[in-house]
Every structure is written in C-alpha cells, then in structure tokens.
PDB file of C-alpha atoms in Angstrom:
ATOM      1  CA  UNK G   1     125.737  83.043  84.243  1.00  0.00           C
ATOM      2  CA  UNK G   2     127.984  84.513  87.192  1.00  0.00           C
ATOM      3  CA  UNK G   3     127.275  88.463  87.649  1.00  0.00           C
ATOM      4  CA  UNK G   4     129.795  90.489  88.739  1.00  0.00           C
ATOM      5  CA  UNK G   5     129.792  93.012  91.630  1.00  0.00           C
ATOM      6  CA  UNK G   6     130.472  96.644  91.456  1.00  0.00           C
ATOM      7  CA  UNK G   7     134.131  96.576  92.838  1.00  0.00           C
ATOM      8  CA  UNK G   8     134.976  93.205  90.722  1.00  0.00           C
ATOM      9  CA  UNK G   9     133.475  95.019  87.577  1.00  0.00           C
ATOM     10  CA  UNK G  10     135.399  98.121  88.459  1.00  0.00           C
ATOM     11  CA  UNK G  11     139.161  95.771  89.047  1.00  0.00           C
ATOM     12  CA  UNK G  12     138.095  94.015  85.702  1.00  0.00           C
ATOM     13  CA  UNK G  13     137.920  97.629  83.690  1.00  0.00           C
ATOM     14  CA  UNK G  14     141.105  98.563  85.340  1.00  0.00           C
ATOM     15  CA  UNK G  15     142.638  95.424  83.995  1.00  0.00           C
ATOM     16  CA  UNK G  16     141.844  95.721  80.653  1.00  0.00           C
ATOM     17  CA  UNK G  17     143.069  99.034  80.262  1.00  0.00           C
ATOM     18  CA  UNK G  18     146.074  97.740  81.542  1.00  0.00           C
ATOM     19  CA  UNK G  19     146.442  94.967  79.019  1.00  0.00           C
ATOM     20  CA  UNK G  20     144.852  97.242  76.219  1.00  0.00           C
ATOM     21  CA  UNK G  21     147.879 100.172  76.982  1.00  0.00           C
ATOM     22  CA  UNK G  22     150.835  97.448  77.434  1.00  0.00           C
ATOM     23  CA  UNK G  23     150.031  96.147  74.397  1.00  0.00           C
ATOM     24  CA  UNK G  24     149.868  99.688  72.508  1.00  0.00           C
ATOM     25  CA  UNK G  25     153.248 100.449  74.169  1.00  0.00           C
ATOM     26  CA  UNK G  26     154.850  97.190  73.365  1.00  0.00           C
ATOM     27  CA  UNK G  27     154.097  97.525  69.597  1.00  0.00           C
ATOM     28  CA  UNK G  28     155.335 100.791  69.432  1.00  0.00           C
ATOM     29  CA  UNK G  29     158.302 100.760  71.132  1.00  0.00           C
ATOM     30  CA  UNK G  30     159.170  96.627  69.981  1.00  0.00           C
ATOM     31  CA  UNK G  31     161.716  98.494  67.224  1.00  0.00           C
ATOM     32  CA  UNK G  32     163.760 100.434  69.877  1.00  0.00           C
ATOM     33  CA  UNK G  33     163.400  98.254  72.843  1.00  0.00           C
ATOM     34  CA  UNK G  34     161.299  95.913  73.853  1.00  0.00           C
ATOM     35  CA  UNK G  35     161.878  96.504  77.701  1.00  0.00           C
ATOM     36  CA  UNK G  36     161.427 100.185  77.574  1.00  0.00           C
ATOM     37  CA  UNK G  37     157.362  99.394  76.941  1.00  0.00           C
ATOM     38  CA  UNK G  38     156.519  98.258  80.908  1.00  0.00           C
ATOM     39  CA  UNK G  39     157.863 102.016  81.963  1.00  0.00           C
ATOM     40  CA  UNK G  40     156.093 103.693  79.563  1.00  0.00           C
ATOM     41  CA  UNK G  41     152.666 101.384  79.948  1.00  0.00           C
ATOM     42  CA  UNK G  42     153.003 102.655  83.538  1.00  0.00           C
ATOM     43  CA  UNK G  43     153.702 105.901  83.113  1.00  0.00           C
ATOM     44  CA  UNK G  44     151.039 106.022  80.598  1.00  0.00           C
ATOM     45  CA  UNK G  45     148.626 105.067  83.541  1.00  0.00           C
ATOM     46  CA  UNK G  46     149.996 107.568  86.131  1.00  0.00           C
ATOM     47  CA  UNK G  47     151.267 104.056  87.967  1.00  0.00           C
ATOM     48  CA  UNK G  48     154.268 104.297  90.214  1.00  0.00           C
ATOM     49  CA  UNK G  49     155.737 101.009  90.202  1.00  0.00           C
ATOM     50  CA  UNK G  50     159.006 100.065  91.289  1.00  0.00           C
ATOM     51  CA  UNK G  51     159.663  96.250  90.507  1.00  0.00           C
ATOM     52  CA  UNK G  52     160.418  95.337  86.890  1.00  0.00           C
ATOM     53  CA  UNK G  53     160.864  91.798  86.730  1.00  0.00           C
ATOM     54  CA  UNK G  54     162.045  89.941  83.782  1.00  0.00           C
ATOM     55  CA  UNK G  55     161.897  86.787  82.228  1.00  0.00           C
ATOM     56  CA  UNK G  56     164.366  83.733  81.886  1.00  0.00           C
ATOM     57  CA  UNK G  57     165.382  85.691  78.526  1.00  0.00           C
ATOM     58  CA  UNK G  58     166.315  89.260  80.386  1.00  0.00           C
ATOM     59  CA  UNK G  59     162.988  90.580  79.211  1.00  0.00           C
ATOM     60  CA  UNK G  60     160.882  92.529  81.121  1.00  0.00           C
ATOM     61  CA  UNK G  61     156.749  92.601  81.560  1.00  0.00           C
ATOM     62  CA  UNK G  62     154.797  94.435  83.083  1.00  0.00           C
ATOM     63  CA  UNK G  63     153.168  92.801  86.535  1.00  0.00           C
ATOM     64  CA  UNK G  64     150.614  94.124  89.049  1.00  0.00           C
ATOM     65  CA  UNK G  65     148.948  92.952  92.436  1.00  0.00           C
ATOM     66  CA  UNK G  66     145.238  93.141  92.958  1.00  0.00           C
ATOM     67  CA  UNK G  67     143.776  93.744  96.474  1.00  0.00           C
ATOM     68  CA  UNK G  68     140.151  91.918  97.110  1.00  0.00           C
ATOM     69  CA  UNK G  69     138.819  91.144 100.533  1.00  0.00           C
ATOM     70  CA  UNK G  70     138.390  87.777 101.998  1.00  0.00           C
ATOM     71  CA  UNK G  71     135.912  86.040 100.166  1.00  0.00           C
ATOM     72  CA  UNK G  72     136.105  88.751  97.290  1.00  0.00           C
ATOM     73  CA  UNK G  73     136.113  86.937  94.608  1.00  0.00           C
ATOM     74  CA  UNK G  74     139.523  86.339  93.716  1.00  0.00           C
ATOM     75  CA  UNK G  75     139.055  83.338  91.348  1.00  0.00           C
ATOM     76  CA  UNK G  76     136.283  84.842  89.364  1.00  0.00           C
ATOM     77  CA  UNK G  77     138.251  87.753  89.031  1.00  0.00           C
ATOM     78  CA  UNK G  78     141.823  85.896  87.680  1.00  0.00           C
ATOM     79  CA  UNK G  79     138.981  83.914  85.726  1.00  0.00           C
ATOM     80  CA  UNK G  80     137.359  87.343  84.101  1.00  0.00           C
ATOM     81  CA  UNK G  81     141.041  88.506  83.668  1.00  0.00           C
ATOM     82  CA  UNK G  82     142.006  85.966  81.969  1.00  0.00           C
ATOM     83  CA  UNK G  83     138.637  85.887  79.731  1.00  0.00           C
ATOM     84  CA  UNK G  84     139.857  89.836  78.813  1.00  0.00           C
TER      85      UNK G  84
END
C-alpha cells in the first residue's frame, strides 16, 4: 500500500475536481456544443487557460500541466490520476 504525501494528496483532489466539473460541463452543454464545455469547465474553476487544443476530429478537451519537484512523485501521481 503506497501512502501519499500532503502535496500529492492535495494535486490528486485538485484533479478530480477537474475531471468531476469537465464532465458536468460536457453533459450539459453536449446539445449546443460540445467544444464550448473546456471554457466553461475552466471558467467554472476560476482557471485562466489559454491553449485549447483539439483532437484529430476538431474537438476540443480540456488539458492541464502539473508542477512536482524532482523526485516528487510524478508516476504515482499520473498513476493516482489515472485510478480517479
């Protein structure tokens, strides 16, 4: 059983709440457009992001960078992200 450190706790919170609001904006706003959902899902998180990338398919998702230190625990965290 690995546990978790303060900080990595705190970046795994952050990044379900993330997930959690993208995916409340997405189903709401699916019917008007499905692009409009990464603005909101940032706005909706006081977030201030300027790239909007997109897929092969012109669509976009939302995307975000995570900051650790060296030796951080950068693996257990995409691991714990990816468990959420």
């Amino acid at each position: 059983m690995v546990v978790l450190k303060d900080y990595q706790i705190k970046v795994v919170k952050a990044l379900k709440r993330f997930y959690t609001e993208a995916e409340k904006k997405r189903s709401v706003l699916k019917e008007v457009d499905e692009n409009l959902y990464v603005d909101a899902t940032y706005r909706a998180l006081g977030l201030n992001f300027a790239d909007r990338p997109q897929n092969g398919l012109g669509k976009s998702y939302p995307r975000f960078c995570i900051k650790v230190p060296t030796a951080g625990g950068k693996t257990l965290l995409a691991i714990e992200a990816i468990r959420e």
